[in-house]
PDB file of C-alpha atoms in Angstrom:
ATOM      1  CA  UNK A   1     -96.952 169.823 -66.947  1.00 69.00           C
ATOM      2  CA  UNK A   2     -99.943 171.671 -65.621  1.00 66.00           C
ATOM      3  CA  UNK A   3    -101.429 169.962 -62.676  1.00 91.00           C
ATOM      4  CA  UNK A   4    -104.838 170.542 -61.150  1.00 96.00           C
ATOM      5  CA  UNK A   5    -105.560 168.498 -58.071  1.00 96.00           C
ATOM      6  CA  UNK A   6    -108.786 168.037 -56.165  1.00 96.00           C
ATOM      7  CA  UNK A   7    -108.875 167.082 -52.508  1.00 92.00           C
ATOM      8  CA  UNK A   8    -110.961 163.920 -52.879  1.00 93.00           C
ATOM      9  CA  UNK A   9    -111.958 161.561 -55.696  1.00 95.00           C
ATOM     10  CA  UNK A  10    -114.972 160.247 -53.805  1.00 96.00           C
ATOM     11  CA  UNK A  11    -116.899 161.832 -50.954  1.00 97.00           C
ATOM     12  CA  UNK A  12    -120.012 160.769 -49.074  1.00 98.00           C
ATOM     13  CA  UNK A  13    -121.786 163.322 -46.906  1.00 98.00           C
ATOM     14  CA  UNK A  14    -125.074 163.539 -45.064  1.00 98.00           C
ATOM     15  CA  UNK A  15    -127.888 165.963 -45.822  1.00 98.00           C
ATOM     16  CA  UNK A  16    -127.353 169.257 -44.019  1.00 97.00           C
ATOM     17  CA  UNK A  17    -123.586 168.904 -43.647  1.00 97.00           C
ATOM     18  CA  UNK A  18    -121.259 171.691 -44.732  1.00 97.00           C
ATOM     19  CA  UNK A  19    -118.996 170.369 -47.462  1.00 97.00           C
ATOM     20  CA  UNK A  20    -115.674 171.764 -48.668  1.00 97.00           C
ATOM     21  CA  UNK A  21    -114.196 170.784 -52.011  1.00 98.00           C
ATOM     22  CA  UNK A  22    -110.652 171.992 -52.549  1.00 97.00           C
ATOM     23  CA  UNK A  23    -108.840 172.584 -55.815  1.00 98.00           C
ATOM     24  CA  UNK A  24    -105.183 173.495 -56.282  1.00 98.00           C
ATOM     25  CA  UNK A  25    -103.347 174.375 -59.508  1.00 97.00           C
ATOM     26  CA  UNK A  26     -99.626 174.772 -59.971  1.00 96.00           C
ATOM     27  CA  UNK A  27     -99.401 176.880 -63.143  1.00 92.00           C
ATOM     28  CA  UNK A  28    -100.016 180.365 -61.739  1.00 93.00           C
ATOM     29  CA  UNK A  29    -103.286 180.595 -63.700  1.00 93.00           C
ATOM     30  CA  UNK A  30    -105.503 183.585 -63.053  1.00 92.00           C
ATOM     31  CA  UNK A  31    -108.790 181.833 -63.856  1.00 92.00           C
ATOM     32  CA  UNK A  32    -110.282 179.000 -61.876  1.00 95.00           C
ATOM     33  CA  UNK A  33    -113.637 177.310 -62.353  1.00 96.00           C
ATOM     34  CA  UNK A  34    -116.002 174.941 -60.593  1.00 97.00           C
ATOM     35  CA  UNK A  35    -118.392 172.834 -62.680  1.00 97.00           C
ATOM     36  CA  UNK A  36    -120.812 170.091 -61.906  1.00 96.00           C
ATOM     37  CA  UNK A  37    -121.478 167.314 -64.362  1.00 95.00           C
ATOM     38  CA  UNK A  38    -124.678 165.308 -64.433  1.00 93.00           C
ATOM     39  CA  UNK A  39    -125.823 162.724 -66.992  1.00 86.00           C
ATOM     40  CA  UNK A  40    -127.697 164.374 -69.829  1.00 80.00           C
ATOM     41  CA  UNK A  41    -126.919 167.880 -68.581  1.00 83.00           C
ATOM     42  CA  UNK A  42    -123.282 168.224 -69.586  1.00 86.00           C
ATOM     43  CA  UNK A  43    -120.974 170.525 -67.634  1.00 91.00           C
ATOM     44  CA  UNK A  44    -122.588 173.445 -65.885  1.00 93.00           C
ATOM     45  CA  UNK A  45    -120.573 176.311 -64.456  1.00 94.00           C
ATOM     46  CA  UNK A  46    -121.159 176.947 -60.764  1.00 96.00           C
ATOM     47  CA  UNK A  47    -118.637 179.712 -60.058  1.00 96.00           C
ATOM     48  CA  UNK A  48    -115.698 181.317 -61.761  1.00 93.00           C
ATOM     49  CA  UNK A  49    -112.800 183.293 -60.297  1.00 94.00           C
ATOM     50  CA  UNK A  50    -110.464 185.482 -62.344  1.00 90.00           C
ATOM     51  CA  UNK A  51    -108.238 186.668 -59.501  1.00 90.00           C
ATOM     52  CA  UNK A  52    -107.659 186.287 -55.786  1.00 93.00           C
ATOM     53  CA  UNK A  53    -110.799 187.203 -53.845  1.00 89.00           C
ATOM     54  CA  UNK A  54    -112.679 187.824 -57.108  1.00 91.00           C
ATOM     55  CA  UNK A  55    -115.572 185.609 -58.140  1.00 92.00           C
ATOM     56  CA  UNK A  56    -118.475 185.523 -60.532  1.00 92.00           C
ATOM     57  CA  UNK A  57    -121.593 183.416 -60.440  1.00 94.00           C
ATOM     58  CA  UNK A  58    -121.979 180.862 -63.144  1.00 92.00           C
ATOM     59  CA  UNK A  59    -125.163 179.270 -64.388  1.00 90.00           C
ATOM     60  CA  UNK A  60    -126.102 177.392 -61.217  1.00 95.00           C
ATOM     61  CA  UNK A  61    -124.661 179.114 -58.099  1.00 96.00           C
ATOM     62  CA  UNK A  62    -127.622 178.473 -55.794  1.00 96.00           C
ATOM     63  CA  UNK A  63    -126.658 176.410 -52.768  1.00 96.00           C
ATOM     64  CA  UNK A  64    -122.939 176.968 -53.332  1.00 98.00           C
ATOM     65  CA  UNK A  65    -120.315 179.501 -52.350  1.00 97.00           C
ATOM     66  CA  UNK A  66    -116.621 179.787 -53.180  1.00 97.00           C
ATOM     67  CA  UNK A  67    -113.439 181.082 -51.673  1.00 97.00           C
ATOM     68  CA  UNK A  68    -110.204 182.155 -53.316  1.00 97.00           C
ATOM     69  CA  UNK A  69    -107.761 183.452 -50.743  1.00 95.00           C
ATOM     70  CA  UNK A  70    -104.646 182.394 -52.668  1.00 96.00           C
ATOM     71  CA  UNK A  71    -104.072 182.337 -56.399  1.00 96.00           C
ATOM     72  CA  UNK A  72    -103.454 178.599 -56.559  1.00 97.00           C
ATOM     73  CA  UNK A  73    -106.423 177.472 -54.470  1.00 97.00           C
ATOM     74  CA  UNK A  74    -110.149 177.652 -55.212  1.00 97.00           C
ATOM     75  CA  UNK A  75    -112.614 176.131 -52.781  1.00 97.00           C
ATOM     76  CA  UNK A  76    -116.230 175.190 -53.392  1.00 98.00           C
ATOM     77  CA  UNK A  77    -118.483 175.185 -50.354  1.00 98.00           C
ATOM     78  CA  UNK A  78    -121.855 173.513 -50.041  1.00 97.00           C
ATOM     79  CA  UNK A  79    -123.366 175.383 -47.120  1.00 95.00           C
ATOM     80  CA  UNK A  80    -125.957 172.715 -46.330  1.00 97.00           C
ATOM     81  CA  UNK A  81    -125.633 169.693 -48.557  1.00 98.00           C
ATOM     82  CA  UNK A  82    -128.780 168.316 -50.148  1.00 98.00           C
ATOM     83  CA  UNK A  83    -129.410 165.125 -52.098  1.00 98.00           C
ATOM     84  CA  UNK A  84    -129.839 167.080 -55.344  1.00 97.00           C
ATOM     85  CA  UNK A  85    -126.197 168.138 -55.023  1.00 98.00           C
ATOM     86  CA  UNK A  86    -125.089 164.561 -55.573  1.00 98.00           C
ATOM     87  CA  UNK A  87    -122.933 164.925 -58.654  1.00 97.00           C
ATOM     88  CA  UNK A  88    -119.468 164.902 -60.186  1.00 96.00           C
ATOM     89  CA  UNK A  89    -117.637 168.151 -59.416  1.00 98.00           C
ATOM     90  CA  UNK A  90    -114.868 169.288 -61.721  1.00 97.00           C
ATOM     91  CA  UNK A  91    -112.364 172.049 -61.085  1.00 97.00           C
ATOM     92  CA  UNK A  92    -110.401 173.729 -63.878  1.00 96.00           C
ATOM     93  CA  UNK A  93    -107.905 176.527 -64.355  1.00 95.00           C
ATOM     94  CA  UNK A  94    -106.745 178.641 -67.285  1.00 92.00           C
ATOM     95  CA  UNK A  95    -104.885 181.775 -68.209  1.00 87.00           C
ATOM     96  CA  UNK A  96    -106.832 185.036 -68.201  1.00 80.00           C
ATOM     97  CA  UNK A  97    -107.545 186.830 -71.445  1.00 75.00           C
ATOM     98  CA  UNK A  98    -110.127 188.644 -73.532  1.00 68.00           C
ATOM     99  CA  UNK A  99    -111.118 185.306 -75.002  1.00 70.00           C
ATOM    100  CA  UNK A 100    -111.087 181.885 -73.445  1.00 74.00           C
ATOM    101  CA  UNK A 101    -107.970 179.789 -73.161  1.00 84.00           C
ATOM    102  CA  UNK A 102    -107.438 176.077 -72.784  1.00 90.00           C
ATOM    103  CA  UNK A 103    -108.798 174.881 -69.473  1.00 93.00           C
ATOM    104  CA  UNK A 104    -106.901 172.305 -67.442  1.00 94.00           C
ATOM    105  CA  UNK A 105    -109.146 170.027 -65.440  1.00 96.00           C
ATOM    106  CA  UNK A 106    -108.683 168.127 -62.237  1.00 96.00           C
ATOM    107  CA  UNK A 107    -109.704 164.454 -61.982  1.00 95.00           C
ATOM    108  CA  UNK A 108    -113.073 165.291 -60.432  1.00 96.00           C
ATOM    109  CA  UNK A 109    -114.770 164.606 -57.107  1.00 97.00           C
ATOM    110  CA  UNK A 110    -117.782 162.339 -57.090  1.00 96.00           C
ATOM    111  CA  UNK A 111    -119.941 163.580 -54.229  1.00 98.00           C
ATOM    112  CA  UNK A 112    -122.815 161.559 -52.850  1.00 98.00           C
ATOM    113  CA  UNK A 113    -125.188 163.217 -50.395  1.00 98.00           C
ATOM    114  CA  UNK A 114    -127.351 160.783 -48.452  1.00 97.00           C
TER     115      UNK A 114
ATOM    116  CA  UNK B   1    -127.507 178.207 -70.622  1.00 42.00           C
ATOM    117  CA  UNK B   2    -126.022 175.708 -73.021  1.00 48.00           C
ATOM    118  CA  UNK B   3    -124.346 177.380 -75.987  1.00 63.00           C
ATOM    119  CA  UNK B   4    -122.811 174.375 -77.719  1.00 71.00           C
ATOM    120  CA  UNK B   5    -124.812 171.313 -78.658  1.00 82.00           C
ATOM    121  CA  UNK B   6    -123.117 168.191 -79.940  1.00 85.00           C
ATOM    122  CA  UNK B   7    -124.545 165.799 -82.451  1.00 87.00           C
ATOM    123  CA  UNK B   8    -124.902 162.849 -82.383  1.00 92.00           C
ATOM    124  CA  UNK B   9    -125.342 162.103 -78.682  1.00 91.00           C
ATOM    125  CA  UNK B  10    -123.762 158.698 -79.186  1.00 94.00           C
ATOM    126  CA  UNK B  11    -121.666 157.140 -81.926  1.00 96.00           C
ATOM    127  CA  UNK B  12    -120.445 153.569 -82.276  1.00 97.00           C
ATOM    128  CA  UNK B  13    -117.902 152.579 -84.922  1.00 97.00           C
ATOM    129  CA  UNK B  14    -115.338 149.904 -85.701  1.00 97.00           C
ATOM    130  CA  UNK B  15    -111.633 150.405 -85.164  1.00 97.00           C
ATOM    131  CA  UNK B  16    -110.042 151.961 -88.223  1.00 97.00           C
ATOM    132  CA  UNK B  17    -113.144 153.898 -89.260  1.00 97.00           C
ATOM    133  CA  UNK B  18    -113.440 157.660 -89.092  1.00 98.00           C
ATOM    134  CA  UNK B  19    -115.616 159.365 -86.488  1.00 97.00           C
ATOM    135  CA  UNK B  20    -117.285 162.720 -87.062  1.00 97.00           C
ATOM    136  CA  UNK B  21    -118.939 164.767 -84.345  1.00 96.00           C
ATOM    137  CA  UNK B  22    -120.702 168.074 -84.801  1.00 96.00           C
ATOM    138  CA  UNK B  23    -121.240 171.069 -82.578  1.00 95.00           C
ATOM    139  CA  UNK B  24    -123.704 173.890 -83.094  1.00 94.00           C
ATOM    140  CA  UNK B  25    -123.834 177.109 -81.129  1.00 92.00           C
ATOM    141  CA  UNK B  26    -126.069 180.136 -80.941  1.00 90.00           C
ATOM    142  CA  UNK B  27    -124.113 183.369 -80.444  1.00 87.00           C
ATOM    143  CA  UNK B  28    -120.901 184.825 -81.852  1.00 88.00           C
ATOM    144  CA  UNK B  29    -117.670 183.442 -80.465  1.00 88.00           C
ATOM    145  CA  UNK B  30    -113.976 184.278 -80.210  1.00 88.00           C
ATOM    146  CA  UNK B  31    -112.959 180.654 -80.301  1.00 90.00           C
ATOM    147  CA  UNK B  32    -114.251 177.125 -80.000  1.00 93.00           C
ATOM    148  CA  UNK B  33    -112.530 174.261 -78.215  1.00 94.00           C
ATOM    149  CA  UNK B  34    -112.875 170.508 -78.213  1.00 96.00           C
ATOM    150  CA  UNK B  35    -112.253 168.380 -75.127  1.00 97.00           C
ATOM    151  CA  UNK B  36    -112.185 164.673 -74.445  1.00 97.00           C
ATOM    152  CA  UNK B  37    -113.272 162.891 -71.272  1.00 96.00           C
ATOM    153  CA  UNK B  38    -112.525 159.306 -70.424  1.00 94.00           C
ATOM    154  CA  UNK B  39    -115.104 157.659 -68.199  1.00 89.00           C
ATOM    155  CA  UNK B  40    -115.091 159.082 -64.666  1.00 85.00           C
ATOM    156  CA  UNK B  41    -112.161 161.414 -65.296  1.00 88.00           C
ATOM    157  CA  UNK B  42    -111.559 165.100 -65.890  1.00 90.00           C
ATOM    158  CA  UNK B  43    -111.608 166.670 -69.333  1.00 94.00           C
ATOM    159  CA  UNK B  44    -108.531 166.935 -71.501  1.00 96.00           C
ATOM    160  CA  UNK B  45    -108.102 169.724 -74.049  1.00 95.00           C
ATOM    161  CA  UNK B  46    -107.760 168.554 -77.654  1.00 97.00           C
ATOM    162  CA  UNK B  47    -107.772 171.580 -79.902  1.00 96.00           C
ATOM    163  CA  UNK B  48    -108.734 175.270 -80.047  1.00 94.00           C
ATOM    164  CA  UNK B  49    -109.892 176.941 -83.229  1.00 95.00           C
ATOM    165  CA  UNK B  50    -110.275 180.717 -83.448  1.00 92.00           C
ATOM    166  CA  UNK B  51    -113.196 182.435 -85.121  1.00 92.00           C
ATOM    167  CA  UNK B  52    -111.009 183.582 -88.031  1.00 93.00           C
ATOM    168  CA  UNK B  53    -109.800 180.029 -88.738  1.00 96.00           C
ATOM    169  CA  UNK B  54    -111.693 177.526 -90.873  1.00 97.00           C
ATOM    170  CA  UNK B  55    -109.758 174.331 -90.279  1.00 98.00           C
ATOM    171  CA  UNK B  56    -107.162 172.999 -87.882  1.00 97.00           C
ATOM    172  CA  UNK B  57    -105.301 169.708 -87.602  1.00 96.00           C
ATOM    173  CA  UNK B  58    -103.637 167.931 -84.716  1.00 95.00           C
ATOM    174  CA  UNK B  59    -102.401 164.412 -85.380  1.00 97.00           C
ATOM    175  CA  UNK B  60    -105.466 162.315 -86.297  1.00 97.00           C
ATOM    176  CA  UNK B  61    -107.819 165.149 -85.360  1.00 98.00           C
ATOM    177  CA  UNK B  62    -109.295 167.590 -87.821  1.00 98.00           C
ATOM    178  CA  UNK B  63    -111.535 170.421 -86.697  1.00 98.00           C
ATOM    179  CA  UNK B  64    -113.534 172.701 -88.955  1.00 98.00           C
ATOM    180  CA  UNK B  65    -115.399 175.863 -88.061  1.00 97.00           C
ATOM    181  CA  UNK B  66    -118.143 177.534 -90.068  1.00 97.00           C
ATOM    182  CA  UNK B  67    -119.067 180.781 -88.334  1.00 95.00           C
ATOM    183  CA  UNK B  68    -121.788 181.564 -90.883  1.00 95.00           C
ATOM    184  CA  UNK B  69    -123.591 178.357 -89.861  1.00 95.00           C
ATOM    185  CA  UNK B  70    -122.440 178.588 -86.247  1.00 95.00           C
ATOM    186  CA  UNK B  71    -121.158 175.051 -86.353  1.00 96.00           C
ATOM    187  CA  UNK B  72    -117.993 173.027 -85.930  1.00 97.00           C
ATOM    188  CA  UNK B  73    -117.037 169.440 -86.583  1.00 97.00           C
ATOM    189  CA  UNK B  74    -114.419 167.153 -85.074  1.00 98.00           C
ATOM    190  CA  UNK B  75    -113.126 164.347 -87.259  1.00 98.00           C
ATOM    191  CA  UNK B  76    -111.052 161.539 -85.777  1.00 98.00           C
ATOM    192  CA  UNK B  77    -109.407 159.516 -88.513  1.00 98.00           C
ATOM    193  CA  UNK B  78    -108.376 155.862 -88.287  1.00 97.00           C
ATOM    194  CA  UNK B  79    -110.020 155.499 -84.891  1.00 97.00           C
ATOM    195  CA  UNK B  80    -108.641 153.221 -82.188  1.00 97.00           C
ATOM    196  CA  UNK B  81    -110.282 151.523 -79.226  1.00 96.00           C
ATOM    197  CA  UNK B  82    -108.410 153.997 -77.019  1.00 96.00           C
ATOM    198  CA  UNK B  83    -110.401 156.839 -78.617  1.00 97.00           C
ATOM    199  CA  UNK B  84    -113.486 155.577 -76.760  1.00 97.00           C
ATOM    200  CA  UNK B  85    -114.525 158.578 -74.663  1.00 97.00           C
ATOM    201  CA  UNK B  86    -116.947 161.485 -74.518  1.00 96.00           C
ATOM    202  CA  UNK B  87    -116.141 164.537 -76.609  1.00 96.00           C
ATOM    203  CA  UNK B  88    -117.293 168.045 -75.763  1.00 95.00           C
ATOM    204  CA  UNK B  89    -117.221 171.327 -77.603  1.00 95.00           C
ATOM    205  CA  UNK B  90    -116.843 174.525 -75.615  1.00 93.00           C
ATOM    206  CA  UNK B  91    -117.565 178.011 -76.846  1.00 91.00           C
ATOM    207  CA  UNK B  92    -116.680 181.296 -75.233  1.00 84.00           C
ATOM    208  CA  UNK B  93    -119.411 183.863 -75.065  1.00 64.00           C
ATOM    209  CA  UNK B  94    -117.674 186.783 -76.726  1.00 57.00           C
ATOM    210  CA  UNK B  95    -117.775 189.282 -73.895  1.00 56.00           C
ATOM    211  CA  UNK B  96    -117.459 186.652 -71.171  1.00 56.00           C
ATOM    212  CA  UNK B  97    -113.684 186.730 -70.954  1.00 60.00           C
ATOM    213  CA  UNK B  98    -112.250 183.422 -69.933  1.00 72.00           C
ATOM    214  CA  UNK B  99    -115.500 181.544 -69.534  1.00 81.00           C
ATOM    215  CA  UNK B 100    -116.590 178.753 -71.824  1.00 86.00           C
ATOM    216  CA  UNK B 101    -119.923 177.020 -72.178  1.00 88.00           C
ATOM    217  CA  UNK B 102    -119.819 173.285 -72.709  1.00 90.00           C
ATOM    218  CA  UNK B 103    -122.244 171.160 -74.662  1.00 88.00           C
ATOM    219  CA  UNK B 104    -123.672 167.849 -73.509  1.00 89.00           C
ATOM    220  CA  UNK B 105    -121.085 165.834 -75.381  1.00 92.00           C
ATOM    221  CA  UNK B 106    -120.928 162.986 -77.865  1.00 95.00           C
ATOM    222  CA  UNK B 107    -120.150 159.541 -76.480  1.00 95.00           C
ATOM    223  CA  UNK B 108    -117.910 157.676 -78.904  1.00 97.00           C
ATOM    224  CA  UNK B 109    -117.442 153.919 -78.702  1.00 97.00           C
ATOM    225  CA  UNK B 110    -114.771 152.366 -80.897  1.00 97.00           C
ATOM    226  CA  UNK B 111    -115.091 148.601 -81.118  1.00 96.00           C
ATOM    227  CA  UNK B 112    -111.893 146.596 -81.580  1.00 92.00           C
TER     228      UNK B 112
END
């Protein structure tokens, strides 16, 4: 069974803090994704990585950065957390291909920035 | 940018009834996927339909795709209370290999 794990289910941080969200997958998938999910806005892609050290901006990359030093691990970094980054963060992984494949999601991290 | 849009936003039915959700999209696709999300959890993949397919079945799920109308539907037959969840369609953007764009979802409530 594919497993995608995220470092925390719930996280509370203060404004201005640097925040690291970690995601690990165990299926040797090339693609990894970070989304945020907000009520009424659906899932929005923050960043996408198709290989180690490779990344692409998604629809809403501002205020975020990512790191992929190993194939199985994809980290999302909030350089200076702000209250408008309070959200549910979802990580996913999939095979690479010319079209999209099934994405496997982690359980999500609910981040609150106060 | 949101490619897929689900309709209706919310649907409430009795156990045993069928539930139909629709998804419309704007640009050409290679495939379209449907996902399910239980409250506060990650998404789970349900079914993938390719652009050259018109219909696909998986258990009580039936998905149709009409590329001329740029729309898809998800039918859940003989619904159960456990089907209560949000359902999302996801479309790939043709040239955007590997990436999918998710709609806002349909929230389905199945009353026992």
